[in-house]
PDB file of C-alpha atoms in Angstrom:
ATOM      1  CA  MET A   1      21.019 164.037 224.752  1.00 44.00           C
ATOM      2  CA  ALA A   2      17.461 163.298 223.975  1.00 43.00           C
ATOM      3  CA  THR A   3      16.487 164.127 220.355  1.00 42.00           C
ATOM      4  CA  THR A   4      13.089 165.517 219.740  1.00 42.00           C
ATOM      5  CA  LEU A   5      11.387 164.661 216.417  1.00 39.00           C
ATOM      6  CA  HIS A   6       9.176 167.250 214.956  1.00 44.00           C
ATOM      7  CA  LYS A   7       6.360 165.973 212.801  1.00 42.00           C
ATOM      8  CA  PRO A   8       5.413 168.240 209.872  1.00 45.00           C
ATOM      9  CA  SER A   9       2.102 170.003 210.585  1.00 48.00           C
ATOM     10  CA  VAL A  10      -0.728 169.356 208.284  1.00 47.00           C
ATOM     11  CA  SER A  11      -3.200 172.129 208.007  1.00 52.00           C
ATOM     12  CA  ALA A  12      -6.903 171.687 207.614  1.00 48.00           C
ATOM     13  CA  ALA A  13      -6.947 173.643 204.540  1.00 47.00           C
ATOM     14  CA  SER A  14      -4.391 170.999 202.933  1.00 51.00           C
ATOM     15  CA  LEU A  15      -6.701 168.202 203.935  1.00 46.00           C
ATOM     16  CA  LEU A  16      -9.929 169.936 202.682  1.00 51.00           C
ATOM     17  CA  ALA A  17      -8.625 170.843 199.255  1.00 48.00           C
ATOM     18  CA  PRO A  18      -8.366 167.386 197.792  1.00 49.00           C
ATOM     19  CA  ALA A  19     -11.805 166.451 199.287  1.00 47.00           C
ATOM     20  CA  LEU A  20     -13.324 169.529 197.662  1.00 41.00           C
ATOM     21  CA  ILE A  21     -11.802 168.638 194.199  1.00 43.00           C
ATOM     22  CA  LEU A  22     -13.038 164.982 194.517  1.00 47.00           C
ATOM     23  CA  ALA A  23     -16.489 166.183 195.627  1.00 45.00           C
ATOM     24  CA  ALA A  24     -16.638 168.658 192.594  1.00 42.00           C
ATOM     25  CA  LEU A  25     -15.537 166.052 190.205  1.00 46.00           C
ATOM     26  CA  VAL A  26     -18.141 163.418 191.430  1.00 46.00           C
ATOM     27  CA  SER A  27     -20.868 166.176 191.263  1.00 44.00           C
ATOM     28  CA  ALA A  28     -19.853 167.103 187.787  1.00 41.00           C
ATOM     29  CA  ILE A  29     -20.106 163.517 186.632  1.00 47.00           C
ATOM     30  CA  GLY A  30     -23.338 163.111 188.515  1.00 49.00           C
ATOM     31  CA  VAL A  31     -24.995 165.967 186.800  1.00 42.00           C
ATOM     32  CA  ARG A  32     -23.716 164.927 183.319  1.00 45.00           C
ATOM     33  CA  SER A  33     -24.861 161.266 183.900  1.00 44.00           C
ATOM     34  CA  GLY A  34     -28.236 162.132 185.291  1.00 45.00           C
ATOM     35  CA  ILE A  35     -27.629 161.144 188.823  1.00 45.00           C
ATOM     36  CA  ILE A  36     -27.894 164.612 190.023  1.00 45.00           C
ATOM     37  CA  GLY A  37     -30.349 167.352 188.833  1.00 42.00           C
ATOM     38  CA  ASN A  38     -32.319 165.343 186.223  1.00 45.00           C
ATOM     39  CA  ASP A  39     -35.941 165.480 187.190  1.00 44.00           C
ATOM     40  CA  PRO A  40     -38.065 163.382 184.606  1.00 42.00           C
ATOM     41  CA  ALA A  41     -41.004 165.553 185.344  1.00 39.00           C
ATOM     42  CA  ALA A  42     -39.096 168.594 184.406  1.00 38.00           C
ATOM     43  CA  VAL A  43     -38.776 167.456 180.858  1.00 50.00           C
ATOM     44  CA  GLY A  44     -42.143 166.036 180.385  1.00 59.00           C
ATOM     45  CA  ILE A  45     -41.119 162.438 179.416  1.00 76.00           C
ATOM     46  CA  VAL A  46     -43.017 159.679 181.061  1.00 80.00           C
ATOM     47  CA  ALA A  47     -40.927 156.552 181.658  1.00 87.00           C
ATOM     48  CA  PRO A  48     -42.222 153.585 179.613  1.00 94.00           C
ATOM     49  CA  GLU A  49     -44.216 150.704 181.250  1.00 96.00           C
ATOM     50  CA  THR A  50     -41.942 148.001 182.317  1.00 97.00           C
ATOM     51  CA  VAL A  51     -42.063 144.432 183.573  1.00 97.00           C
ATOM     52  CA  VAL A  52     -39.710 143.025 186.075  1.00 97.00           C
ATOM     53  CA  VAL A  53     -38.646 139.403 185.439  1.00 98.00           C
ATOM     54  CA  ALA A  54     -37.504 137.596 188.529  1.00 97.00           C
ATOM     55  CA  PRO A  55     -34.072 135.864 188.644  1.00 97.00           C
ATOM     56  CA  ARG A  56     -34.082 132.188 187.616  1.00 97.00           C
ATOM     57  CA  THR A  57     -32.167 129.359 185.941  1.00 97.00           C
ATOM     58  CA  PHE A  58     -33.265 129.049 182.195  1.00 95.00           C
ATOM     59  CA  SER A  59     -32.236 127.370 178.999  1.00 94.00           C
ATOM     60  CA  TYR A  60     -31.983 128.817 175.504  1.00 93.00           C
ATOM     61  CA  ARG A  61     -30.545 127.992 172.209  1.00 91.00           C
ATOM     62  CA  SER A  62     -27.008 129.423 171.764  1.00 91.00           C
ATOM     63  CA  PRO A  63     -27.206 132.426 169.378  1.00 90.00           C
ATOM     64  CA  ALA A  64     -23.985 131.265 167.514  1.00 90.00           C
ATOM     65  CA  ASP A  65     -24.066 129.556 164.210  1.00 86.00           C
ATOM     66  CA  TYR A  66     -22.210 126.258 164.453  1.00 83.00           C
ATOM     67  CA  LEU A  67     -20.394 124.356 161.864  1.00 82.00           C
ATOM     68  CA  ARG A  68     -19.321 120.677 162.442  1.00 81.00           C
ATOM     69  CA  ASN A  69     -16.708 119.256 159.939  1.00 75.00           C
ATOM     70  CA  GLY A  70     -17.719 121.856 157.554  1.00 73.00           C
ATOM     71  CA  PHE A  71     -21.579 121.257 157.844  1.00 76.00           C
ATOM     72  CA  ALA A  72     -24.043 123.515 159.574  1.00 78.00           C
ATOM     73  CA  VAL A  73     -25.478 121.947 162.667  1.00 83.00           C
ATOM     74  CA  ASP A  74     -27.921 122.892 165.366  1.00 83.00           C
ATOM     75  CA  ALA A  75     -26.295 125.136 167.960  1.00 86.00           C
ATOM     76  CA  PRO A  76     -26.338 123.600 171.554  1.00 88.00           C
ATOM     77  CA  MET A  77     -28.666 124.643 174.287  1.00 91.00           C
ATOM     78  CA  VAL A  78     -27.202 126.797 176.891  1.00 92.00           C
ATOM     79  CA  THR A  79     -28.159 126.888 180.561  1.00 95.00           C
ATOM     80  CA  ALA A  80     -27.774 130.186 182.273  1.00 95.00           C
ATOM     81  CA  THR A  81     -28.662 131.694 185.699  1.00 95.00           C
ATOM     82  CA  ALA A  82     -29.725 135.154 186.103  1.00 93.00           C
ATOM     83  CA  ASP A  83     -28.577 136.459 189.479  1.00 93.00           C
ATOM     84  CA  ALA A  84     -30.601 139.679 189.362  1.00 94.00           C
ATOM     85  CA  PRO A  85     -34.087 140.677 188.156  1.00 96.00           C
ATOM     86  CA  LEU A  86     -34.352 142.159 184.527  1.00 97.00           C
ATOM     87  CA  GLU A  87     -36.435 145.184 184.011  1.00 98.00           C
ATOM     88  CA  ILE A  88     -37.757 145.431 180.475  1.00 98.00           C
ATOM     89  CA  MET A  89     -40.169 147.407 178.558  1.00 98.00           C
ATOM     90  CA  LYS A  90     -43.601 145.534 178.515  1.00 98.00           C
ATOM     91  CA  TYR A  91     -44.172 146.787 174.872  1.00 97.00           C
ATOM     92  CA  GLN A  92     -41.979 147.598 172.027  1.00 97.00           C
ATOM     93  CA  VAL A  93     -41.069 151.307 171.474  1.00 97.00           C
ATOM     94  CA  THR A  94     -44.108 152.849 169.704  1.00 95.00           C
ATOM     95  CA  ALA A  95     -43.954 154.919 166.436  1.00 94.00           C
ATOM     96  CA  ALA A  96     -45.267 157.872 168.464  1.00 93.00           C
ATOM     97  CA  ASP A  97     -42.577 157.627 171.053  1.00 94.00           C
ATOM     98  CA  TYR A  98     -39.872 157.410 168.322  1.00 95.00           C
ATOM     99  CA  ALA A  99     -41.429 160.478 166.619  1.00 94.00           C
ATOM    100  CA  ARG A 100     -40.690 162.425 169.805  1.00 94.00           C
ATOM    101  CA  CYS A 101     -37.080 161.626 169.549  1.00 96.00           C
ATOM    102  CA  VAL A 102     -37.132 162.633 165.939  1.00 96.00           C
ATOM    103  CA  MET A 103     -38.676 165.881 166.892  1.00 95.00           C
ATOM    104  CA  ASP A 104     -36.060 166.554 169.484  1.00 95.00           C
ATOM    105  CA  GLY A 105     -33.305 166.117 166.806  1.00 96.00           C
ATOM    106  CA  ALA A 106     -31.866 163.068 168.652  1.00 96.00           C
ATOM    107  CA  CYS A 107     -33.095 160.377 166.273  1.00 97.00           C
ATOM    108  CA  ALA A 108     -33.138 159.998 162.483  1.00 96.00           C
ATOM    109  CA  ALA A 109     -36.393 160.021 160.869  1.00 94.00           C
ATOM    110  CA  THR A 110     -37.611 156.582 159.481  1.00 87.00           C
ATOM    111  CA  ASP A 111     -37.968 156.322 155.669  1.00 75.00           C
ATOM    112  CA  PRO A 112     -41.141 158.019 154.510  1.00 67.00           C
ATOM    113  CA  LYS A 113     -43.801 155.577 153.426  1.00 63.00           C
ATOM    114  CA  ALA A 114     -47.590 155.889 152.719  1.00 46.00           C
ATOM    115  CA  ASP A 115     -48.312 153.006 155.015  1.00 53.00           C
ATOM    116  CA  ALA A 116     -45.727 153.858 157.817  1.00 55.00           C
ATOM    117  CA  PRO A 117     -47.177 153.077 161.198  1.00 58.00           C
ATOM    118  CA  THR A 118     -48.131 155.953 163.493  1.00 60.00           C
ATOM    119  CA  GLY A 119     -49.321 156.291 167.105  1.00 66.00           C
ATOM    120  CA  ASP A 120     -49.807 153.289 169.343  1.00 86.00           C
ATOM    121  CA  VAL A 121     -48.114 150.657 167.184  1.00 93.00           C
ATOM    122  CA  PRO A 122     -44.613 149.534 167.332  1.00 95.00           C
ATOM    123  CA  ALA A 123     -41.947 151.719 165.437  1.00 95.00           C
ATOM    124  CA  THR A 124     -40.740 149.780 162.433  1.00 94.00           C
ATOM    125  CA  GLY A 125     -38.153 150.504 159.856  1.00 94.00           C
ATOM    126  CA  ILE A 126     -35.713 150.866 162.728  1.00 96.00           C
ATOM    127  CA  SER A 127     -31.891 150.107 162.414  1.00 96.00           C
ATOM    128  CA  TYR A 128     -29.598 149.045 165.252  1.00 97.00           C
ATOM    129  CA  ASP A 129     -28.110 152.491 165.092  1.00 97.00           C
ATOM    130  CA  ASP A 130     -31.549 154.226 165.436  1.00 98.00           C
ATOM    131  CA  ALA A 131     -32.372 152.048 168.330  1.00 98.00           C
ATOM    132  CA  VAL A 132     -29.058 153.026 170.166  1.00 97.00           C
ATOM    133  CA  ALA A 133     -29.783 156.576 169.436  1.00 97.00           C
ATOM    134  CA  TYR A 134     -33.214 156.370 171.006  1.00 97.00           C
ATOM    135  CA  ALA A 135     -31.850 154.639 174.118  1.00 97.00           C
ATOM    136  CA  ARG A 136     -29.403 157.534 174.602  1.00 95.00           C
ATOM    137  CA  TRP A 137     -32.211 160.039 174.043  1.00 96.00           C
ATOM    138  CA  LEU A 138     -34.579 158.201 176.487  1.00 96.00           C
ATOM    139  CA  SER A 139     -31.764 157.981 179.109  1.00 94.00           C
ATOM    140  CA  GLU A 140     -30.953 161.661 178.964  1.00 92.00           C
ATOM    141  CA  ARG A 141     -34.776 162.547 179.201  1.00 92.00           C
ATOM    142  CA  THR A 142     -35.691 160.307 182.083  1.00 92.00           C
ATOM    143  CA  GLY A 143     -32.463 160.223 184.076  1.00 88.00           C
ATOM    144  CA  SER A 144     -32.446 156.329 183.910  1.00 92.00           C
ATOM    145  CA  VAL A 145     -30.049 154.343 181.858  1.00 94.00           C
ATOM    146  CA  TRP A 146     -31.767 152.469 179.035  1.00 96.00           C
ATOM    147  CA  ARG A 147     -30.181 150.048 176.585  1.00 96.00           C
ATOM    148  CA  LEU A 148     -30.878 147.240 174.112  1.00 97.00           C
ATOM    149  CA  PRO A 149     -30.856 143.814 175.700  1.00 97.00           C
ATOM    150  CA  THR A 150     -28.406 141.118 174.830  1.00 97.00           C
ATOM    151  CA  ALA A 151     -29.787 137.844 173.149  1.00 96.00           C
ATOM    152  CA  GLU A 152     -29.478 136.218 176.311  1.00 96.00           C
ATOM    153  CA  GLN A 153     -31.488 138.834 178.311  1.00 97.00           C
ATOM    154  CA  TRP A 154     -34.084 138.701 175.417  1.00 97.00           C
ATOM    155  CA  ALA A 155     -34.444 134.871 175.832  1.00 96.00           C
ATOM    156  CA  PHE A 156     -34.608 135.248 179.568  1.00 97.00           C
ATOM    157  CA  ALA A 157     -37.514 137.780 179.288  1.00 97.00           C
ATOM    158  CA  ALA A 158     -39.134 135.843 176.460  1.00 96.00           C
ATOM    159  CA  GLY A 159     -39.557 132.624 178.370  1.00 95.00           C
ATOM    160  CA  SER A 160     -41.846 130.223 176.427  1.00 93.00           C
ATOM    161  CA  ARG A 161     -42.145 132.846 173.611  1.00 92.00           C
ATOM    162  CA  GLY A 162     -38.423 132.480 172.892  1.00 90.00           C
ATOM    163  CA  SER A 163     -37.154 131.349 169.443  1.00 80.00           C
ATOM    164  CA  ASP A 164     -35.632 128.075 168.735  1.00 80.00           C
ATOM    165  CA  ASP A 165     -34.097 127.589 165.231  1.00 69.00           C
ATOM    166  CA  ALA A 166     -32.992 123.950 165.749  1.00 63.00           C
ATOM    167  CA  LEU A 167     -34.013 121.598 162.958  1.00 63.00           C
ATOM    168  CA  GLY A 168     -33.401 118.449 164.981  1.00 56.00           C
ATOM    169  CA  ILE A 169     -30.992 116.959 162.386  1.00 58.00           C
ATOM    170  CA  ASP A 170     -28.546 114.378 163.826  1.00 56.00           C
ATOM    171  CA  ALA A 171     -25.121 116.228 164.106  1.00 57.00           C
ATOM    172  CA  ASP A 172     -23.404 113.108 163.168  1.00 57.00           C
ATOM    173  CA  SER A 173     -25.409 112.809 159.858  1.00 56.00           C
ATOM    174  CA  ARG A 174     -23.192 113.105 156.791  1.00 62.00           C
ATOM    175  CA  ASN A 175     -26.084 113.490 154.673  1.00 58.00           C
ATOM    176  CA  PRO A 176     -26.391 117.354 153.869  1.00 63.00           C
ATOM    177  CA  ALA A 177     -29.675 116.647 151.976  1.00 61.00           C
ATOM    178  CA  LEU A 178     -31.433 116.006 155.291  1.00 55.00           C
ATOM    179  CA  ARG A 179     -30.718 119.396 156.618  1.00 59.00           C
ATOM    180  CA  TRP A 180     -31.399 121.082 153.249  1.00 54.00           C
ATOM    181  CA  ILE A 181     -34.927 119.545 153.130  1.00 54.00           C
ATOM    182  CA  ALA A 182     -35.816 120.316 156.680  1.00 52.00           C
ATOM    183  CA  ASP A 183     -34.512 123.905 156.189  1.00 55.00           C
ATOM    184  CA  TYR A 184     -36.534 124.250 152.948  1.00 46.00           C
ATOM    185  CA  GLU A 185     -39.751 123.081 154.680  1.00 50.00           C
ATOM    186  CA  ARG A 186     -39.076 125.417 157.546  1.00 52.00           C
ATOM    187  CA  GLU A 187     -38.537 128.458 155.377  1.00 53.00           C
ATOM    188  CA  ALA A 188     -41.556 127.648 153.198  1.00 52.00           C
ATOM    189  CA  ALA A 189     -43.764 127.629 156.471  1.00 55.00           C
ATOM    190  CA  ARG A 190     -42.229 130.952 157.692  1.00 50.00           C
ATOM    191  CA  LYS A 191     -42.972 132.631 154.246  1.00 56.00           C
ATOM    192  CA  ALA A 192     -46.451 131.519 154.344  1.00 48.00           C
ATOM    193  CA  ALA A 193     -47.112 132.937 157.882  1.00 56.00           C
ATOM    194  CA  ARG A 194     -45.659 136.491 157.094  1.00 62.00           C
ATOM    195  CA  ASN A 195     -47.730 139.561 157.954  1.00 68.00           C
ATOM    196  CA  PRO A 196     -45.794 142.708 157.259  1.00 79.00           C
ATOM    197  CA  VAL A 197     -48.474 145.157 158.845  1.00 87.00           C
ATOM    198  CA  ALA A 198     -47.524 146.292 162.177  1.00 88.00           C
ATOM    199  CA  GLN A 199     -50.313 145.585 164.788  1.00 91.00           C
ATOM    200  CA  PRO A 200     -51.510 147.726 167.770  1.00 93.00           C
ATOM    201  CA  LEU A 201     -49.800 147.076 171.005  1.00 95.00           C
ATOM    202  CA  GLY A 202     -50.983 143.993 172.662  1.00 94.00           C
ATOM    203  CA  SER A 203     -52.027 142.238 169.657  1.00 93.00           C
ATOM    204  CA  PHE A 204     -49.950 139.238 170.248  1.00 93.00           C
ATOM    205  CA  GLY A 205     -50.706 138.971 173.897  1.00 95.00           C
ATOM    206  CA  ASP A 206     -48.449 138.678 177.006  1.00 97.00           C
ATOM    207  CA  ASN A 207     -46.191 135.847 177.995  1.00 97.00           C
ATOM    208  CA  GLU A 208     -46.074 134.057 181.442  1.00 97.00           C
ATOM    209  CA  TYR A 209     -43.949 137.172 182.819  1.00 97.00           C
ATOM    210  CA  GLY A 210     -46.302 139.822 181.455  1.00 97.00           C
ATOM    211  CA  VAL A 211     -43.882 140.964 178.512  1.00 98.00           C
ATOM    212  CA  ALA A 212     -46.290 141.662 175.560  1.00 97.00           C
ATOM    213  CA  ASP A 213     -45.957 140.957 171.846  1.00 96.00           C
ATOM    214  CA  LEU A 214     -42.854 138.681 171.874  1.00 94.00           C
ATOM    215  CA  ALA A 215     -42.564 136.669 168.624  1.00 85.00           C
ATOM    216  CA  GLY A 216     -45.094 138.804 166.843  1.00 91.00           C
ATOM    217  CA  ASN A 217     -44.412 140.373 163.444  1.00 92.00           C
ATOM    218  CA  VAL A 218     -41.766 142.955 164.685  1.00 95.00           C
ATOM    219  CA  TRP A 219     -38.337 141.473 165.336  1.00 95.00           C
ATOM    220  CA  GLU A 220     -36.306 143.234 168.063  1.00 97.00           C
ATOM    221  CA  TRP A 221     -32.533 144.294 167.966  1.00 97.00           C
ATOM    222  CA  THR A 222     -30.256 142.912 170.452  1.00 97.00           C
ATOM    223  CA  THR A 223     -26.549 143.827 171.216  1.00 97.00           C
ATOM    224  CA  THR A 224     -25.182 140.463 170.581  1.00 96.00           C
ATOM    225  CA  CYS A 225     -22.875 140.110 167.560  1.00 96.00           C
ATOM    226  CA  ASP A 226     -23.240 137.443 164.995  1.00 93.00           C
ATOM    227  CA  THR A 227     -20.800 134.669 165.697  1.00 92.00           C
ATOM    228  CA  ARG A 228     -19.756 131.615 163.885  1.00 91.00           C
ATOM    229  CA  ILE A 229     -18.145 128.636 165.739  1.00 90.00           C
ATOM    230  CA  ASN A 230     -16.373 125.739 164.056  1.00 89.00           C
ATOM    231  CA  VAL A 231     -16.181 122.556 166.039  1.00 87.00           C
ATOM    232  CA  ASP A 232     -14.642 119.191 165.266  1.00 85.00           C
ATOM    233  CA  GLY A 233     -16.235 115.719 165.343  1.00 76.00           C
ATOM    234  CA  ASP A 234     -16.135 115.645 169.087  1.00 76.00           C
ATOM    235  CA  GLY A 235     -17.522 119.037 169.659  1.00 78.00           C
ATOM    236  CA  LYS A 236     -14.344 120.727 170.466  1.00 85.00           C
ATOM    237  CA  VAL A 237     -14.231 124.377 169.431  1.00 87.00           C
ATOM    238  CA  LEU A 238     -11.607 124.828 166.673  1.00 88.00           C
ATOM    239  CA  SER A 239     -12.388 128.588 165.951  1.00 88.00           C
ATOM    240  CA  GLU A 240     -14.699 131.433 166.786  1.00 88.00           C
ATOM    241  CA  VAL A 241     -15.379 134.552 164.759  1.00 89.00           C
ATOM    242  CA  SER A 242     -17.613 137.347 165.727  1.00 88.00           C
ATOM    243  CA  ALA A 243     -18.822 140.018 163.296  1.00 85.00           C
ATOM    244  CA  CYS A 244     -19.681 143.003 165.443  1.00 90.00           C
ATOM    245  CA  GLY A 245     -21.541 145.398 163.237  1.00 91.00           C
ATOM    246  CA  ILE A 246     -23.971 142.668 162.436  1.00 94.00           C
ATOM    247  CA  TYR A 247     -26.250 142.036 165.240  1.00 96.00           C
ATOM    248  CA  LEU A 248     -28.893 139.470 166.174  1.00 95.00           C
ATOM    249  CA  THR A 249     -32.589 140.327 165.969  1.00 95.00           C
ATOM    250  CA  GLU A 250     -35.056 138.202 167.968  1.00 95.00           C
ATOM    251  CA  GLY A 251     -38.586 137.386 166.983  1.00 92.00           C
ATOM    252  CA  LYS A 252     -40.420 134.247 165.588  1.00 89.00           C
ATOM    253  CA  HIS A 253     -36.833 133.235 164.556  1.00 88.00           C
ATOM    254  CA  ARG A 254     -33.471 134.625 165.042  1.00 91.00           C
ATOM    255  CA  ALA A 255     -32.010 136.726 162.190  1.00 91.00           C
ATOM    256  CA  PRO A 256     -28.696 138.508 161.885  1.00 93.00           C
ATOM    257  CA  MET A 257     -28.824 142.104 160.433  1.00 93.00           C
ATOM    258  CA  SER A 258     -26.298 144.799 159.467  1.00 94.00           C
ATOM    259  CA  SER A 259     -26.463 147.687 162.040  1.00 95.00           C
ATOM    260  CA  PHE A 260     -27.513 150.266 159.539  1.00 94.00           C
ATOM    261  CA  ILE A 261     -30.497 148.026 157.915  1.00 93.00           C
ATOM    262  CA  ARG A 262     -33.994 149.331 158.339  1.00 93.00           C
ATOM    263  CA  ASP A 263     -35.718 147.300 155.726  1.00 90.00           C
ATOM    264  CA  PRO A 264     -35.108 143.612 156.438  1.00 86.00           C
ATOM    265  CA  LYS A 265     -36.271 142.524 153.053  1.00 79.00           C
ATOM    266  CA  SER A 266     -33.363 144.452 151.502  1.00 70.00           C
ATOM    267  CA  GLY A 267     -30.915 141.640 152.901  1.00 58.00           C
ATOM    268  CA  GLY A 268     -28.463 142.803 155.318  1.00 53.00           C
ATOM    269  CA  CYS A 269     -26.821 139.391 156.336  1.00 52.00           C
ATOM    270  CA  SER A 270     -30.228 137.812 157.076  1.00 51.00           C
ATOM    271  CA  VAL A 271     -30.256 134.160 156.318  1.00 57.00           C
ATOM    272  CA  GLY A 272     -33.388 132.532 155.038  1.00 62.00           C
ATOM    273  CA  THR A 273     -36.849 134.225 155.405  1.00 74.00           C
ATOM    274  CA  PRO A 274     -36.186 137.951 156.579  1.00 81.00           C
ATOM    275  CA  PRO A 275     -38.096 139.452 159.575  1.00 88.00           C
ATOM    276  CA  ASP A 276     -41.447 141.215 158.638  1.00 89.00           C
ATOM    277  CA  ASN A 277     -40.252 144.250 160.454  1.00 93.00           C
ATOM    278  CA  LEU A 278     -37.512 145.717 162.579  1.00 95.00           C
ATOM    279  CA  GLY A 279     -38.308 147.334 165.851  1.00 96.00           C
ATOM    280  CA  PHE A 280     -36.997 147.276 169.433  1.00 98.00           C
ATOM    281  CA  ARG A 281     -37.622 147.390 173.139  1.00 98.00           C
ATOM    282  CA  LEU A 282     -35.193 148.309 175.818  1.00 98.00           C
ATOM    283  CA  VAL A 283     -34.156 147.292 179.289  1.00 97.00           C
ATOM    284  CA  ARG A 284     -33.403 149.634 182.121  1.00 96.00           C
ATOM    285  CA  ASP A 285     -30.194 149.316 183.924  1.00 91.00           C
ATOM    286  CA  GLY A 286     -31.079 149.726 187.566  1.00 81.00           C
ATOM    287  CA  ARG A 287     -27.680 149.320 189.075  1.00 76.00           C
ATOM    288  CA  TRP A 288     -26.722 152.503 191.257  1.00 71.00           C
ATOM    289  CA  TYR A 289     -23.592 153.078 189.328  1.00 74.00           C
ATOM    290  CA  ALA A 290     -25.130 152.709 185.849  1.00 70.00           C
ATOM    291  CA  PRO A 291     -25.411 156.497 185.218  1.00 72.00           C
ATOM    292  CA  LEU A 292     -21.916 156.988 186.213  1.00 73.00           C
ATOM    293  CA  LEU A 293     -20.620 154.159 183.890  1.00 68.00           C
ATOM    294  CA  ARG A 294     -22.758 155.548 181.059  1.00 67.00           C
ATOM    295  CA  ALA A 295     -21.115 159.030 181.544  1.00 69.00           C
ATOM    296  CA  LEU A 296     -17.626 157.504 181.440  1.00 70.00           C
ATOM    297  CA  THR A 297     -18.399 155.565 178.239  1.00 61.00           C
ATOM    298  CA  ARG A 298     -20.517 157.959 176.497  1.00 60.00           C
ATOM    299  CA  GLY A 299     -19.640 158.156 172.823  1.00 50.00           C
ATOM    300  CA  THR A 300     -17.771 154.927 172.888  1.00 45.00           C
ATOM    301  CA  VAL A 301     -18.586 151.529 171.624  1.00 40.00           C
ATOM    302  CA  PHE A 302     -19.383 150.572 175.209  1.00 41.00           C
ATOM    303  CA  GLU A 303     -22.458 152.789 175.353  1.00 51.00           C
ATOM    304  CA  SER A 304     -24.837 150.598 173.617  1.00 50.00           C
TER     305      SER A 304
END
């Protein structure tokens, strides 16, 4: 006798329900992240002027501090290849732009000073935490995802204006006095060149990619943590320790600063001559899934 197998029937409604739930979830995340329903014109915020730096292979000084046999040595050069273009603010965030974030209640007011910059000059007296708060606010108000650059991204955009803190001392030298003398001479030159007064946008010119005011007198926050690497006589890494909470600022020279520091002259882990001022510029994350990623990581350490 032939046996007839009856397949369980699947209704259209049972197939449609999961699809509707998934669509609702994606829509909710899209609205929250700014993918859906976030019109920049509706909130009155004009996106900042940006420069797109084309992909290339480039070299820069490693941002880590290196110790060899217990003595400080120059960090090695790193060669990296950027596979995608980088969209970065042409100018640093201005005092006027930061003030709008303060007025919205999304950013903390900077310390009141009689000579505090206003208007079309870089915002100064800015901590890492302040910069992250501004990036969050700008992302919400424009619908794009903005964040601080890494030290590598900053070097990529800086090009010929990038910093190089190498002293050129032979790593095999066992005479610490040579490095001490070279370091002293460098710091003396830096102190003589200090200018703490923030200058109007464009005062320090553009680099070869059209990015303005790099290595002027406003150092810029990055998301790269301060790192110390110990190597042996052959250059083999023995240990590596990162101090997240202390981030690198980039400018005429590299300087690690604690995330809450606004006045670089107060210390904050800076070694040698401190930056003249602390400010920042942001990069725009143009990946299609960036708003979704931001929504999923909002309020976490990954947001910055």
